[in-house]
Amino acid sequence: AQKVTQAQTEISVVEKEDVTLDCVYETRDTTYYLFWYKQPPSGELVFLIRRNSFDEQNEISGRYSWNFQKSTSSFNFTITASQVVDSAVYFCALRAGGSYIPTFGRGTSLIVHP
Amino acid sequence: NAGVTQTPKFRVLKTGQSMTLLCAQDMNHEYMYWYRQDPGMGLRLIHYSVGEGTTAKGEVPDGYNVSRLKKQNFLLGLESAAPSQTSVYFCASSYMTGQSEAFFGQGTRLTVV
């Protein structure tokens, strides 16, 4: 069975602070894919990034960076110099198993105060 | 390019009433999913389909039925709505390959009174 744990239910920061959202996953498969999605207050779900299990390179996109560590089964997301527009619920997801049905974590609500 | 379209966007039902939520995608995706989102519970999978004419139960299937008669459409039915089914429902679709991200509809906010 696949499982994704986002232990942080809600994080509150002040603008310009750096913040890291944690994601821990469980799977017995050697081939799997990890994703992050953003859900802003408007409600839609927006895809941010994917990572496959064979690529542990960290990725940076502007103020966003992702750290994938197979040794700790983690795929953490860091926002540098947070902004009010980063306020959203962020979901980590896993596609694994024979049919690759996505499993989502419970989400982390990030509140960035001006 | 419409992507994934859900109808309706809002609905209020009385306990015991029935309704169908429609999801349509124009990306020729094999896989389609219905999730519900409740506070603190994240996105929970209700039912999914890996192809036209096939459906399967997800994590929380009780009280719901689905059908996928055409590849582009995935219907979610509530035969006898209950207050516990008050939620935001999201339809999503993806390619069958694991690397494909899911594309989501805008959601349906359903209230059962």
Coordinates of C-alpha atoms in Angstrom, one line a residue:
Chain A
A1 CA 0.0 0.0 0.0
Q2 CA 1.1 3.5 -0.6
K3 CA 1.0 6.3 2.0
V4 CA 1.9 10.0 2.1
T5 CA 2.3 11.8 5.4
Q6 CA 2.3 15.6 5.7
A7 CA 2.7 16.0 9.4
Q8 CA 2.4 19.8 9.4
T9 CA -1.3 20.7 9.3
E10 CA -0.8 24.5 9.3
I11 CA 2.3 26.7 9.1
S12 CA 2.2 30.4 9.7
V13 CA 5.1 32.7 8.7
V14 CA 5.7 36.4 8.1
E15 CA 6.6 37.5 4.7
K16 CA 10.2 37.0 3.6
E17 CA 10.7 34.1 5.9
D18 CA 11.9 30.8 4.5
V19 CA 9.6 27.9 5.1
T20 CA 9.9 24.1 4.5
L21 CA 6.9 21.8 4.0
D22 CA 7.6 18.2 4.8
C23 CA 6.4 15.1 2.9
V24 CA 7.2 11.6 3.9
Y25 CA 6.1 8.7 1.7
E26 CA 5.8 4.9 2.0
T27 CA 5.9 2.4 -0.9
R28 CA 7.5 -0.9 -1.5
D29 CA 7.9 -0.2 -5.2
T30 CA 11.2 0.7 -6.7
T31 CA 9.6 2.8 -9.4
Y32 CA 7.4 5.6 -8.2
Y33 CA 6.7 9.3 -8.8
L34 CA 6.3 12.1 -6.4
F35 CA 4.3 15.3 -6.9
W36 CA 3.6 18.6 -5.3
Y37 CA 0.3 20.5 -5.9
K38 CA -0.8 24.0 -4.7
Q39 CA -4.4 24.9 -3.8
P40 CA -4.7 28.7 -3.5
P41 CA -7.8 30.2 -1.7
S42 CA -9.6 30.2 -5.0
G43 CA -9.8 26.4 -4.7
E44 CA -8.3 25.0 -7.9
L45 CA -5.4 22.5 -7.7
V46 CA -2.3 23.4 -9.5
F47 CA 0.6 21.0 -10.4
L48 CA 4.0 22.3 -9.2
I49 CA 6.6 19.5 -9.7
R50 CA 7.2 15.8 -10.3
R51 CA 10.1 13.6 -9.3
N52 CA 10.7 10.0 -10.2
S53 CA 12.4 7.5 -7.9
F54 CA 15.5 7.3 -10.0
D55 CA 16.3 11.0 -9.9
E56 CA 17.4 12.3 -6.6
Q57 CA 18.7 15.6 -7.9
N58 CA 17.3 18.6 -6.0
E59 CA 15.4 21.1 -8.1
I60 CA 15.1 24.8 -7.9
S61 CA 12.6 27.0 -9.6
G62 CA 12.8 30.6 -8.6
R63 CA 12.0 30.8 -4.9
Y64 CA 10.8 27.2 -4.8
S65 CA 13.1 24.3 -4.2
W66 CA 12.6 20.6 -3.6
N67 CA 14.7 18.1 -1.7
F68 CA 14.2 14.4 -2.6
Q69 CA 15.9 11.9 -0.3
K70 CA 15.3 8.2 -0.8
S71 CA 17.2 7.3 2.3
T72 CA 14.6 9.1 4.5
S73 CA 11.6 8.6 2.1
S74 CA 11.1 12.4 2.0
F75 CA 10.3 14.9 -0.6
N76 CA 10.4 18.3 1.1
F77 CA 9.4 21.6 -0.4
T78 CA 11.1 24.9 0.5
I79 CA 9.9 28.4 -0.3
T80 CA 12.5 31.0 0.1
A81 CA 11.6 34.6 1.0
S82 CA 7.9 33.7 1.2
Q83 CA 5.3 36.1 -0.1
V84 CA 1.6 36.6 0.7
V85 CA 0.7 35.0 -2.7
D86 CA 2.3 31.8 -1.4
S87 CA -0.6 31.4 1.0
A88 CA -2.3 28.1 0.0
V89 CA -2.8 24.5 0.9
Y90 CA 0.1 22.4 -0.5
F91 CA -0.4 18.7 -1.2
C92 CA 2.2 16.0 -1.7
A93 CA 1.2 13.0 -3.8
L94 CA 2.6 9.6 -4.8
R95 CA 2.0 7.5 -7.8
A96 CA 3.2 3.9 -7.3
G97 CA 2.0 0.4 -7.6
G98 CA 1.0 -1.4 -10.7
S99 CA -1.8 0.9 -11.6
Y100 CA -0.2 4.2 -10.4
I101 CA -3.3 5.5 -8.7
P102 CA -2.4 8.8 -7.0
T103 CA -2.3 8.9 -3.2
F104 CA -2.4 12.4 -1.6
G105 CA -1.2 13.6 1.8
R106 CA -3.6 15.5 4.0
G107 CA -2.1 18.8 2.9
T108 CA -0.3 21.6 4.7
S109 CA -2.0 25.0 5.0
L110 CA 0.6 27.8 4.6
I111 CA -0.4 31.2 5.8
V112 CA 2.0 34.0 5.0
H113 CA 1.3 37.2 6.9
P114 CA 2.4 40.6 5.4
Chain B
N1 CA -8.5 23.7 -24.4
A2 CA -11.0 23.2 -21.6
G3 CA -9.0 20.5 -19.7
V4 CA -11.2 19.0 -17.0
T5 CA -14.7 20.4 -16.5
Q6 CA -17.0 19.6 -13.6
T7 CA -20.7 20.4 -13.4
P8 CA -22.3 21.7 -11.4
K9 CA -20.0 23.9 -9.3
F10 CA -22.4 24.3 -6.4
R11 CA -25.4 22.3 -5.2
V12 CA -27.6 22.0 -2.1
L13 CA -29.4 18.8 -1.6
K14 CA -31.9 17.6 1.0
T15 CA -31.2 14.4 2.8
G16 CA -32.3 11.4 0.7
Q17 CA -32.2 13.2 -2.6
S18 CA -30.1 11.9 -5.5
M19 CA -27.9 13.7 -7.9
T20 CA -25.1 13.1 -10.5
L21 CA -21.9 15.0 -10.8
L22 CA -20.5 15.1 -14.3
C23 CA -16.8 15.3 -15.2
A24 CA -15.6 15.7 -18.7
Q25 CA -12.0 15.8 -20.0
D26 CA -10.7 16.6 -23.4
M27 CA -7.1 15.4 -23.1
N28 CA -7.7 11.8 -24.1
H29 CA -6.6 10.6 -20.6
E30 CA -7.1 7.0 -19.8
Y31 CA -7.4 7.5 -16.0
M32 CA -10.1 9.4 -14.3
Y33 CA -10.7 9.9 -10.6
W34 CA -13.2 11.3 -8.1
Y35 CA -11.9 12.7 -4.8
R36 CA -13.6 14.4 -1.9
Q37 CA -11.9 17.1 0.1
D38 CA -12.9 17.6 3.7
P39 CA -11.1 19.9 6.3
G40 CA -8.1 18.2 7.8
M41 CA -8.6 15.1 5.7
G42 CA -6.9 16.0 2.4
L43 CA -8.0 14.5 -0.8
R44 CA -9.6 11.1 -0.4
L45 CA -10.2 8.8 -3.4
I46 CA -13.8 7.8 -3.9
H47 CA -13.7 5.8 -7.1
Y48 CA -11.5 5.7 -10.1
S49 CA -11.4 4.4 -13.7
V50 CA -8.5 3.1 -15.7
G51 CA -10.4 3.0 -19.0
E52 CA -13.7 3.3 -20.7
G53 CA -16.2 0.8 -19.2
T54 CA -14.1 0.1 -16.1
T55 CA -14.5 1.5 -12.6
A56 CA -13.0 0.6 -9.2
K57 CA -13.5 1.6 -5.6
G58 CA -11.1 3.9 -3.8
E59 CA -10.7 4.7 -0.2
V60 CA -14.2 6.0 0.6
P61 CA -16.6 4.5 -1.9
D62 CA -19.7 3.9 0.3
G63 CA -22.8 5.9 -0.7
Y64 CA -21.4 6.6 -4.2
N65 CA -21.6 5.0 -7.6
V66 CA -19.8 5.8 -10.8
S67 CA -19.9 5.1 -14.5
R68 CA -17.6 5.7 -17.4
L69 CA -19.5 4.9 -20.6
K70 CA -17.3 7.2 -22.7
K71 CA -13.6 7.7 -22.3
Q72 CA -14.0 11.5 -21.8
N73 CA -16.7 11.3 -19.2
F74 CA -16.8 10.1 -15.6
L75 CA -20.0 10.4 -13.6
L76 CA -20.4 10.3 -9.8
G77 CA -23.8 9.5 -8.4
L78 CA -25.3 9.9 -5.0
E79 CA -28.4 7.7 -4.7
S80 CA -29.6 8.9 -1.3
A81 CA -27.6 11.9 -0.1
A82 CA -26.6 12.1 3.6
P83 CA -25.2 15.1 5.5
S84 CA -21.9 13.2 5.8
Q85 CA -21.5 13.7 2.1
T86 CA -21.3 17.4 2.4
S87 CA -17.9 18.1 0.9
V88 CA -16.0 19.5 -2.0
Y89 CA -15.7 17.0 -4.8
F90 CA -12.9 17.1 -7.3
C91 CA -12.6 15.2 -10.5
A92 CA -9.2 14.6 -12.0
S93 CA -7.7 12.8 -15.0
S94 CA -4.2 11.7 -16.0
Y95 CA -2.4 9.5 -18.5
M96 CA -1.8 6.0 -17.3
T97 CA 1.9 6.4 -17.0
G98 CA 3.1 7.1 -13.5
Q99 CA 4.9 10.2 -14.4
S100 CA 1.8 12.0 -15.5
E101 CA 0.5 14.6 -13.2
A102 CA -3.2 14.7 -12.4
F103 CA -5.3 17.5 -14.0
F104 CA -8.1 18.7 -11.8
G105 CA -11.5 20.2 -12.4
Q106 CA -12.5 23.3 -10.5
G107 CA -14.5 21.3 -7.8
T108 CA -18.1 20.9 -6.8
R109 CA -19.2 22.2 -3.5
L110 CA -22.0 20.0 -2.3
T111 CA -24.1 20.7 0.8
V112 CA -26.6 18.1 2.1
V113 CA -29.1 19.5 4.6

